[in-house]
CSV table of C-alpha atoms and ligand atoms in Angstrom, one decimal:
chain,number,residue,atom,x,y,z
A,22,MET,CA,128.9,65.9,59.0
A,23,THR,CA,126.0,64.6,57.1
A,24,LYS,CA,122.4,66.6,57.5
A,25,ASN,CA,120.3,65.8,60.0
A,26,LYS,CA,116.9,66.7,62.0
A,27,LEU,CA,117.1,67.5,65.6
A,28,VAL,CA,114.2,66.9,68.0
A,29,VAL,CA,114.0,69.1,71.6
A,30,ILE,CA,111.6,68.5,74.2
A,31,SER,CA,111.7,70.4,77.5
A,32,LEU,CA,110.1,68.5,80.2
A,33,ASP,CA,109.0,71.7,82.2
A,34,SER,CA,110.8,71.9,85.7
A,35,MET,CA,112.8,68.5,85.1
A,36,GLY,CA,116.0,68.7,87.5
A,37,PHE,CA,118.6,66.6,88.6
A,38,ARG,CA,117.1,64.6,91.0
A,39,ASP,CA,114.8,63.3,89.0
A,40,LEU,CA,116.5,61.9,86.6
A,41,ASN,CA,119.4,60.7,89.5
A,42,GLU,CA,116.9,59.4,92.0
A,43,GLN,CA,113.8,58.5,90.1
A,44,ARG,CA,114.6,57.1,87.0
A,45,GLN,CA,112.4,53.6,87.2
A,46,LEU,CA,109.3,56.5,87.0
A,47,VAL,CA,111.0,56.8,83.3
A,48,PRO,CA,112.1,54.0,81.0
A,49,THR,CA,112.1,56.1,78.3
A,50,LEU,CA,114.3,58.3,79.1
A,51,ASP,CA,116.5,56.3,81.4
A,52,LYS,CA,116.9,53.9,78.1
A,53,LEU,CA,117.7,57.6,76.4
A,54,ILE,CA,120.2,58.1,78.4
A,55,ALA,CA,121.6,54.4,77.8
A,56,LYS,CA,121.9,54.8,74.0
A,57,GLY,CA,123.3,58.4,74.5
A,58,THR,CA,125.0,60.7,76.8
A,59,TRP,CA,123.6,62.5,80.5
A,60,VAL,CA,124.6,65.9,80.9
A,61,LYS,CA,124.1,65.5,84.5
A,62,ARG,CA,124.4,68.9,86.2
A,63,VAL,CA,123.6,71.9,84.0
A,64,GLN,CA,123.2,75.3,86.2
A,65,GLY,CA,120.4,76.9,85.2
A,66,ILE,CA,120.4,81.2,84.5
A,67,PHE,CA,119.7,84.3,86.9
A,68,PRO,CA,116.9,83.9,87.3
A,69,THR,CA,115.6,80.5,87.1
A,70,LEU,CA,112.5,80.9,85.7
A,71,THR,CA,111.2,79.6,82.5
A,72,TYR,CA,111.1,82.1,79.9
A,73,PRO,CA,114.3,83.8,80.7
A,74,SER,CA,115.9,80.1,80.8
A,75,HIS,CA,114.1,78.9,76.9
A,76,THR,CA,115.4,82.3,75.5
A,77,SER,CA,119.0,81.5,76.8
A,78,ILE,CA,118.7,78.2,75.5
A,79,ILE,CA,117.8,78.7,71.9
A,80,THR,CA,119.9,81.3,72.3
A,81,GLY,CA,122.7,80.8,74.0
A,82,GLN,CA,123.1,84.2,75.4
A,83,TYR,CA,122.3,84.9,79.1
A,84,PRO,CA,119.2,87.1,79.8
A,85,ALA,CA,121.1,90.4,79.8
A,86,VAL,CA,121.4,90.5,75.8
A,87,HIS,CA,118.4,88.8,75.1
A,88,GLY,CA,116.6,90.4,76.8
A,89,ILE,CA,113.6,88.4,78.2
A,90,VAL,CA,114.9,89.6,81.5
A,91,ASN,CA,111.9,88.0,83.7
A,92,ASN,CA,108.5,85.7,82.6
A,93,THR,CA,105.6,89.2,82.8
A,94,LYS,CA,106.6,92.3,82.7
A,95,LEU,CA,106.4,95.3,84.7
A,96,GLN,CA,102.6,96.8,84.7
A,97,PRO,CA,101.9,97.7,88.5
A,98,ARG,CA,98.3,98.2,88.2
A,99,ARG,CA,97.5,95.1,86.6
A,100,LEU,CA,97.2,92.0,89.3
A,101,SER,CA,97.8,89.6,86.1
A,102,PRO,CA,100.6,91.0,83.6
A,103,ASP,CA,101.8,90.4,80.2
A,104,TRP,CA,103.6,88.2,79.7
A,105,TYR,CA,106.9,87.7,77.3
A,106,TRP,CA,104.6,86.1,74.7
A,107,TYR,CA,106.0,87.8,71.3
A,108,ARG,CA,109.2,87.3,69.2
A,109,LYS,CA,110.3,90.8,68.7
A,110,ASP,CA,111.2,90.9,72.2
A,111,VAL,CA,114.1,88.9,72.4
A,112,LYS,CA,117.4,90.6,71.4
A,113,ALA,CA,119.2,88.0,70.3
A,114,THR,CA,119.1,85.4,67.8
A,115,PRO,CA,117.2,82.2,68.1
A,116,LEU,CA,118.8,79.5,66.9
A,117,TYR,CA,115.0,78.6,64.8
A,118,ASP,CA,115.8,81.7,62.7
A,119,VAL,CA,119.6,80.3,61.7
A,120,ALA,CA,117.6,77.4,61.3
A,121,ARG,CA,114.9,79.0,58.9
A,122,GLN,CA,117.2,81.3,57.1
A,123,ALA,CA,119.8,78.0,56.2
A,124,GLY,CA,117.1,76.3,55.1
A,125,LEU,CA,115.3,74.1,57.2
A,126,THR,CA,111.8,74.0,58.4
A,127,THR,CA,111.3,74.6,61.8
A,128,ALA,CA,107.8,74.0,64.2
A,129,ALA,CA,107.1,74.6,67.5
A,130,PHE,CA,104.6,73.7,70.1
A,131,LEU,CA,104.4,76.2,73.9
A,132,TRP,CA,108.5,76.9,73.0
A,133,PRO,CA,108.2,80.0,75.1
A,134,VAL,CA,108.2,83.9,73.0
A,135,THR,CA,107.5,82.4,70.1
A,136,ALA,CA,104.3,84.1,69.1
A,137,GLY,CA,104.9,85.8,66.3
A,138,SER,CA,107.4,84.7,65.2
A,139,LYS,CA,108.4,82.8,61.6
A,140,ILE,CA,108.9,79.4,62.6
A,141,ASP,CA,106.5,77.4,60.0
A,142,TYR,CA,104.6,74.6,61.9
A,143,ASN,CA,104.0,76.6,65.9
A,144,LEU,CA,101.3,77.5,68.6
A,145,ALA,CA,103.1,79.7,70.6
A,146,GLU,CA,102.4,79.7,74.2
A,147,ILE,CA,99.8,82.5,74.7
A,148,PHE,CA,96.8,82.9,77.1
A,149,PRO,CA,94.0,85.5,77.3
A,150,ASN,CA,95.1,87.7,79.9
A,151,ARG,CA,92.2,90.4,79.1
A,152,ILE,CA,88.6,89.3,80.2
A,153,TRP,CA,87.4,90.3,76.4
A,154,THR,CA,89.5,88.1,74.8
A,155,ASN,CA,89.4,84.3,74.6
A,156,GLN,CA,92.2,81.9,73.7
A,157,VAL,CA,92.2,80.9,70.6
A,158,LEU,CA,91.7,84.5,68.9
A,159,VAL,CA,94.2,85.6,71.5
A,160,SER,CA,96.0,82.4,69.5
A,161,LEU,CA,95.2,83.0,66.4
A,162,LYS,CA,97.2,86.2,66.0
A,163,ALA,CA,100.6,84.6,67.6
A,164,SER,CA,100.3,81.0,66.1
A,165,SER,CA,100.7,80.3,62.6
A,166,PRO,CA,96.4,80.5,61.7
A,167,LEU,CA,96.0,77.7,59.4
A,168,PHE,CA,98.4,75.2,61.1
A,169,LEU,CA,96.4,76.1,64.5
A,170,TYR,CA,93.2,76.1,63.5
A,171,GLU,CA,93.7,72.9,62.2
A,172,MET,CA,95.3,71.3,65.0
A,173,ASN,CA,92.4,72.2,66.9
A,174,LYS,CA,90.1,71.2,64.8
A,175,LYS,CA,91.7,67.7,64.5
A,176,TYR,CA,93.1,67.6,68.3
A,177,GLY,CA,91.1,70.1,70.8
A,178,LYS,CA,88.4,67.7,71.9
A,179,LEU,CA,91.9,65.9,74.2
A,180,ARG,CA,92.4,70.2,75.8
A,181,ASN,CA,90.8,71.2,79.0
A,182,GLY,CA,91.2,75.2,78.2
A,183,ILE,CA,95.2,75.4,79.3
A,184,LYS,CA,94.9,72.9,82.0
A,185,GLN,CA,96.3,69.9,82.8
A,186,PRO,CA,97.8,67.4,82.3
A,187,TRP,CA,95.4,68.0,79.0
A,188,LEU,CA,97.2,70.8,77.9
A,189,ASP,CA,100.3,68.6,77.2
A,190,ASP,CA,98.2,66.0,75.8
A,191,PHE,CA,97.3,68.2,73.0
A,192,VAL,CA,100.3,69.5,72.3
A,193,THR,CA,101.9,66.1,72.5
A,194,ALA,CA,99.0,64.9,69.9
A,195,CYS,CA,100.2,68.0,67.6
A,196,ALA,CA,103.5,67.3,67.8
A,197,VAL,CA,103.5,64.1,66.6
A,198,ASP,CA,101.1,64.6,63.7
A,199,THR,CA,103.5,66.9,62.4
A,200,LEU,CA,106.6,64.9,63.5
A,201,GLU,CA,104.0,62.5,61.6
A,202,ASN,CA,103.3,64.4,58.1
A,203,LYS,CA,105.4,67.5,57.7
A,204,ARG,CA,109.0,65.9,59.1
A,205,PRO,CA,110.0,69.5,59.8
A,206,ASP,CA,114.0,69.9,60.1
A,207,MET,CA,113.9,71.7,63.9
A,208,THR,CA,111.0,70.3,66.2
A,209,LEU,CA,110.9,72.7,69.6
A,210,ILE,CA,108.2,71.5,72.4
A,211,HIS,CA,107.8,72.7,75.6
A,212,LEU,CA,105.5,70.5,78.2
A,213,VAL,CA,104.4,72.0,81.4
A,214,ASP,CA,102.3,69.4,83.5
A,215,MET,CA,105.6,68.4,86.4
A,216,ASP,CA,105.7,72.4,86.4
A,217,SER,CA,102.2,72.6,86.9
A,218,MET,CA,101.7,69.8,89.7
A,219,ARG,CA,104.9,71.1,91.4
A,220,HIS,CA,104.3,74.9,91.8
A,221,ARG,CA,100.6,73.5,93.4
A,222,TYR,CA,101.9,70.2,95.6
A,223,GLY,CA,105.6,70.5,95.8
A,224,VAL,CA,108.3,70.5,94.4
A,225,ARG,CA,108.3,65.7,95.3
A,226,SER,CA,105.2,64.8,96.0
A,227,ALA,CA,102.9,62.1,94.3
A,228,GLU,CA,101.4,64.3,91.6
A,229,ALA,CA,104.4,65.3,90.8
A,230,ARG,CA,106.5,62.5,90.4
A,231,GLN,CA,102.9,61.1,88.1
A,232,ALA,CA,103.3,63.9,86.5
A,233,LEU,CA,107.3,62.8,85.4
A,234,HIS,CA,105.3,59.5,84.8
A,235,ARG,CA,103.0,61.2,81.7
A,236,LEU,CA,106.0,63.3,80.6
A,237,ASP,CA,108.0,59.9,80.2
A,238,ARG,CA,105.1,58.2,77.9
A,239,ARG,CA,104.7,61.4,76.0
A,240,VAL,CA,108.0,61.3,74.7
A,241,ALA,CA,107.5,58.3,73.6
A,242,LYS,CA,105.0,59.0,71.6
A,243,ILE,CA,106.7,61.8,70.4
A,244,ILE,CA,110.3,59.4,69.5
A,245,GLN,CA,108.1,56.9,68.2
A,246,ALA,CA,106.4,59.0,65.2
A,247,THR,CA,109.5,60.0,64.1
A,248,LYS,CA,109.2,55.9,63.5
A,249,ASN,CA,106.2,56.2,61.4
A,250,ALA,CA,107.6,59.2,59.4
A,251,GLY,CA,111.1,57.2,58.7
A,252,THR,CA,113.0,59.9,59.9
A,253,TYR,CA,114.0,58.5,63.5
A,254,ALA,CA,117.7,57.1,61.7
A,255,GLU,CA,118.6,60.9,61.1
A,256,THR,CA,117.0,62.7,63.8
A,257,ASP,CA,119.2,63.7,67.0
A,258,PHE,CA,116.7,64.0,70.6
A,259,VAL,CA,117.6,66.1,73.0
A,260,VAL,CA,114.9,65.8,76.2
A,261,LEU,CA,116.1,68.2,78.9
A,262,GLY,CA,114.7,70.3,81.9
A,263,ASP,CA,114.8,74.6,82.1
A,264,HIS,CA,114.9,74.7,85.9
A,265,TYR,CA,114.7,72.6,88.9
A,266,GLN,CA,112.2,73.9,92.2
A,267,ILE,CA,111.9,74.3,95.6
A,268,ASN,CA,109.4,73.7,97.9
A,269,VAL,CA,107.7,77.4,100.1
A,270,ASP,CA,105.8,78.3,102.8
A,271,LYS,CA,106.0,81.7,103.4
A,272,MET,CA,106.0,85.3,100.7
A,273,ILE,CA,108.1,87.9,100.7
A,274,HIS,CA,105.7,91.1,99.8
A,275,LEU,CA,108.5,94.0,99.4
A,276,ASN,CA,106.3,96.5,97.6
A,277,MET,CA,104.2,96.7,101.1
A,278,LEU,CA,108.0,98.3,102.8
A,279,PHE,CA,108.7,100.7,100.0
A,280,GLU,CA,104.7,101.9,100.8
A,281,GLN,CA,105.8,101.8,103.8
A,282,ALA,CA,109.1,104.3,103.3
A,283,GLY,CA,107.0,106.0,101.1
A,284,TRP,CA,108.0,105.3,97.7
A,285,LEU,CA,104.8,103.8,95.7
A,286,ARG,CA,101.6,103.9,96.5
A,287,SER,CA,99.1,101.6,96.3
A,288,ILE,CA,95.7,101.6,94.8
A,289,PRO,CA,92.2,101.5,97.9
A,290,GLY,CA,91.0,97.4,98.2
A,291,LYS,CA,93.5,96.0,95.8
A,292,THR,CA,96.6,94.3,96.0
A,293,THR,CA,98.2,95.9,92.9
A,294,TYR,CA,99.3,99.8,93.5
A,295,ARG,CA,100.0,103.0,90.7
A,296,ASN,CA,102.4,103.2,87.6
A,297,ASN,CA,104.4,106.2,89.4
A,298,TRP,CA,106.7,104.7,92.1
A,299,ARG,CA,110.5,105.7,93.1
A,300,VAL,CA,111.4,102.1,93.7
A,301,THR,CA,109.9,98.9,93.3
A,302,ALA,CA,109.6,95.2,93.9
A,303,LYS,CA,109.5,92.7,90.4
A,304,THR,CA,108.8,89.3,91.6
A,305,CYS,CA,111.0,86.6,90.3
A,306,ASP,CA,109.5,84.5,93.1
A,307,GLY,CA,112.8,83.1,94.3
A,308,GLU,CA,114.4,85.8,93.3
A,309,THR,CA,113.6,89.5,93.2
A,310,TYR,CA,114.3,92.4,90.7
A,311,VAL,CA,114.2,95.6,92.9
A,312,TYR,CA,114.0,98.7,90.3
A,313,THR,CA,114.7,102.7,91.2
A,314,ARG,CA,113.7,105.8,89.6
A,315,GLY,CA,114.7,109.7,90.6
A,316,ASN,CA,116.8,110.2,93.8
A,317,VAL,CA,116.5,107.4,95.9
A,318,ASP,CA,118.8,107.0,98.1
A,319,LEU,CA,120.2,103.0,97.0
A,320,GLY,CA,121.8,102.6,100.6
A,321,ARG,CA,118.1,103.0,102.3
A,322,VAL,CA,117.1,100.6,100.1
A,323,LYS,CA,119.3,98.0,100.7
A,324,GLN,CA,119.2,98.6,104.9
A,325,LEU,CA,115.4,98.1,104.5
A,326,ILE,CA,115.4,95.8,102.3
A,327,ALA,CA,118.1,93.3,104.8
A,328,GLY,CA,116.5,93.7,107.7
A,329,VAL,CA,113.3,91.6,106.1
A,330,GLU,CA,112.6,88.1,106.9
A,331,GLY,CA,113.7,85.2,104.8
A,332,VAL,CA,116.0,87.2,102.4
A,333,GLU,CA,118.9,85.7,101.6
A,334,GLN,CA,121.1,87.7,99.3
A,335,ILE,CA,120.8,91.3,97.5
A,336,TYR,CA,122.9,91.9,94.9
A,337,ASP,CA,124.0,95.4,93.6
A,338,GLY,CA,123.4,96.2,90.0
A,339,ALA,CA,126.9,95.8,89.2
A,340,ASP,CA,126.1,92.0,90.5
A,341,ALA,CA,123.0,92.1,88.1
A,342,VAL,CA,125.3,92.7,85.0
A,343,LYS,CA,127.6,89.9,86.4
A,344,PHE,CA,125.4,87.6,86.3
A,345,GLY,CA,123.4,88.9,82.3
A,346,ALA,CA,120.4,89.8,85.0
A,347,ASP,CA,118.4,92.8,84.4
A,348,PRO,CA,120.8,95.6,83.4
A,349,GLN,CA,118.5,97.8,84.8
A,350,CYS,CA,117.9,97.2,88.0
A,351,SER,CA,119.2,98.7,91.2
A,352,PHE,CA,119.0,94.8,92.8
A,353,LEU,CA,118.5,91.5,92.5
A,354,VAL,CA,117.3,90.0,95.5
A,355,GLU,CA,117.6,85.9,96.3
A,356,ALA,CA,115.0,84.6,98.8
A,357,LYS,CA,116.3,82.1,101.3
A,358,PRO,CA,115.0,78.4,100.8
A,359,GLY,CA,111.6,78.3,102.0
A,360,TYR,CA,110.6,82.0,100.8
A,361,TYR,CA,109.8,83.1,97.3
A,362,PHE,CA,108.3,87.2,96.4
A,363,THR,CA,105.2,88.7,94.9
A,364,ASP,CA,104.2,91.7,94.2
A,365,GLU,CA,101.4,92.0,95.9
A,366,VAL,CA,100.4,95.0,98.7
A,367,ASN,CA,98.3,96.1,100.7
A,368,ARG,CA,98.5,92.4,102.9
A,369,PRO,CA,98.1,91.4,105.9
A,370,ALA,CA,101.9,91.6,106.7
A,371,ILE,CA,105.3,92.0,104.6
A,372,VAL,CA,106.1,88.3,105.5
A,373,GLU,CA,102.7,85.9,105.0
A,374,ASN,CA,102.4,82.5,105.3
A,375,VAL,CA,101.3,80.6,102.2
A,376,ASP,CA,97.4,80.0,103.8
A,377,PRO,CA,96.4,76.5,102.4
A,378,SER,CA,93.6,76.8,101.7
A,379,SER,CA,95.2,79.5,98.6
A,380,LEU,CA,96.7,76.8,96.7
A,381,GLY,CA,96.1,76.7,92.9
A,382,THR,CA,95.0,80.6,93.4
A,383,HIS,CA,96.7,83.5,91.3
A,384,ASP,CA,100.5,83.2,93.1
A,385,ARG,CA,100.2,81.2,96.3
A,386,TYR,CA,102.9,77.9,95.3
A,387,HIS,CA,103.8,74.8,97.2
A,388,GLY,CA,106.5,75.0,95.1
A,389,VAL,CA,108.3,77.6,93.0
A,390,HIS,CA,112.1,78.7,91.1
A,391,GLY,CA,113.4,81.9,90.0
A,392,TYR,CA,115.9,81.6,92.6
A,393,GLY,CA,119.6,82.1,91.6
A,394,PRO,CA,120.8,78.7,89.8
A,395,THR,CA,123.5,78.7,92.7
A,396,GLN,CA,121.4,77.2,94.8
A,397,PRO,CA,122.5,74.0,96.2
A,398,ASN,CA,120.9,70.6,94.3
A,399,TYR,CA,119.3,73.0,92.0
A,400,PHE,CA,120.6,72.0,88.9
A,401,THR,CA,118.5,71.2,85.8
A,402,THR,CA,119.6,67.8,83.1
A,403,ALA,CA,119.8,67.2,80.0
A,404,ILE,CA,119.9,64.0,77.6
A,405,PHE,CA,121.5,63.8,74.0
A,406,ALA,CA,120.9,61.1,72.0
A,407,GLY,CA,121.3,60.4,68.5
A,408,PRO,CA,123.3,59.7,65.1
A,409,HIS,CA,125.9,62.0,66.0
A,410,VAL,CA,126.2,61.3,69.7
A,411,LYS,CA,128.3,59.6,71.7
A,412,GLU,CA,126.9,56.4,73.2
A,413,GLY,CA,126.6,55.7,77.1
A,414,ALA,CA,128.6,58.5,78.0
A,415,THR,CA,127.7,61.2,81.0
A,416,VAL,CA,128.8,64.6,81.5
A,417,ASP,CA,129.2,65.7,85.2
A,418,GLY,CA,128.6,69.3,83.7
A,419,ALA,CA,127.3,72.2,81.3
A,420,ARG,CA,124.9,75.6,81.4
A,421,LEU,CA,122.0,76.1,80.3
A,422,VAL,CA,123.6,79.3,77.8
A,423,ASP,CA,125.8,75.9,76.6
A,424,GLU,CA,122.9,74.1,74.9
A,425,GLY,CA,121.9,76.3,72.2
A,426,PRO,CA,125.3,76.1,70.3
A,427,THR,CA,125.0,72.5,71.2
A,428,PHE,CA,121.5,72.0,69.1
A,429,ALA,CA,123.3,74.5,66.4
A,430,ARG,CA,126.5,72.4,66.1
A,431,LEU,CA,124.5,69.1,65.7
A,432,LEU,CA,122.5,71.0,63.2
A,433,GLY,CA,126.2,71.9,61.1
A,434,LEU,CA,124.7,75.3,61.9
A,435,HIS,CA,126.3,79.4,62.9
A,436,TYR,CA,125.0,81.7,65.6
A,437,PRO,CA,125.4,85.1,63.3
A,438,ALA,CA,127.2,86.1,66.6
A,439,PRO,CA,129.2,84.9,69.0
A,440,THR,CA,127.1,83.3,72.6
A,441,ALA,CA,128.2,83.1,75.7
A,442,GLY,CA,127.7,79.6,75.3
A,443,GLN,CA,130.2,76.9,73.5
A,444,ALA,CA,128.9,73.7,72.3
A,445,ILE,CA,129.6,70.5,74.8
A,446,ARG,CA,132.4,68.7,72.9
A,447,GLU,CA,131.7,65.8,74.7
A,448,ILE,CA,128.7,64.9,73.5
A,449,PHE,CA,129.2,64.7,69.8
A,450,LYS,CA,130.7,61.2,68.5
A,451,ASP,CA,133.1,62.7,66.6
B,11,ZN,ZN1,109.3,76.2,83.8
């Protein structure tokens, strides 16, 4: 296989349904499908959250192995816990490290869990989470400092803090500039516009459709940048989603149940709780982990959870291990579509309607993800196109963990250890 370049564009929350039913909104993706191979239904991982999913995409491993088992860390006293921002939290080998060791240049734009990595040109996704920090400062520590300084100087005016759609416009401008001027061998781009709109307005809202159309135009700009750079003919493109979303109107606050049972204590006047819990829920939105410590009757915990409205399924720790979720949990609990979990306490009831006027504030959503990947009509999707990819082909299904090994094969790279995923052979020309 001749040496070539790879550009991976993740359109956060893009599902199979988007490409199957709304193709008129995405003329650029439509052309890519015609010119390449569409892997239609891609099954995600437990839990279908952005950080665990992107880490599975790039390592070819499940969360139990790569260690990014959730978006955020268990920090009961904090309303807004820290995210898994840093490369050092990833226990498996991401493909950008394999590429770098093989002498390829790498670039990443808001690709999750890359802060502090050795990517050559990196704008890491990290945002201020403490009142005494500001965004530029946090990002400077997390990214390639000179690169971030240059990009911010040139394109910072496009940005409005971390609000959409301006953030994606900024990220696209930075990616275009880098593709044109640095010509990296491997480029990872993460655009979040549609996911934000779905959380706020609903999965199939007009706002989400408009975001999908904006994303299509951004993909067109990114492809054009490789043409301007003279690298188009040797570049394989991948446009993929990380998960889909499901509409919700009710919240489940399991930690209130655990407080009633005497297993944790809330902080008076706040929706947070103390660190000395014996049983705690840690949300993944559509699912929640339940952790226990000390002498706790697990049968009683399970029985109490089973009695809560909106609980669809309670998997025990052994199931979680089998699914590749956090092996430390005692239970992995799945909500029925329409419900999602929070970590909050001191709310009016364990199950509460989402007040429409609260949408857009912390943890108040119209759409969420984080359910098990086995929910109906919940597949994500992926398009491959470029010199090594079969033209005009489709593949019915694959797994999210197959994507990294497929990228590796496109670049002629090998992970240092066997991966859970396998390269999707049907996409290759030869
Ligand atoms: Zn996502």
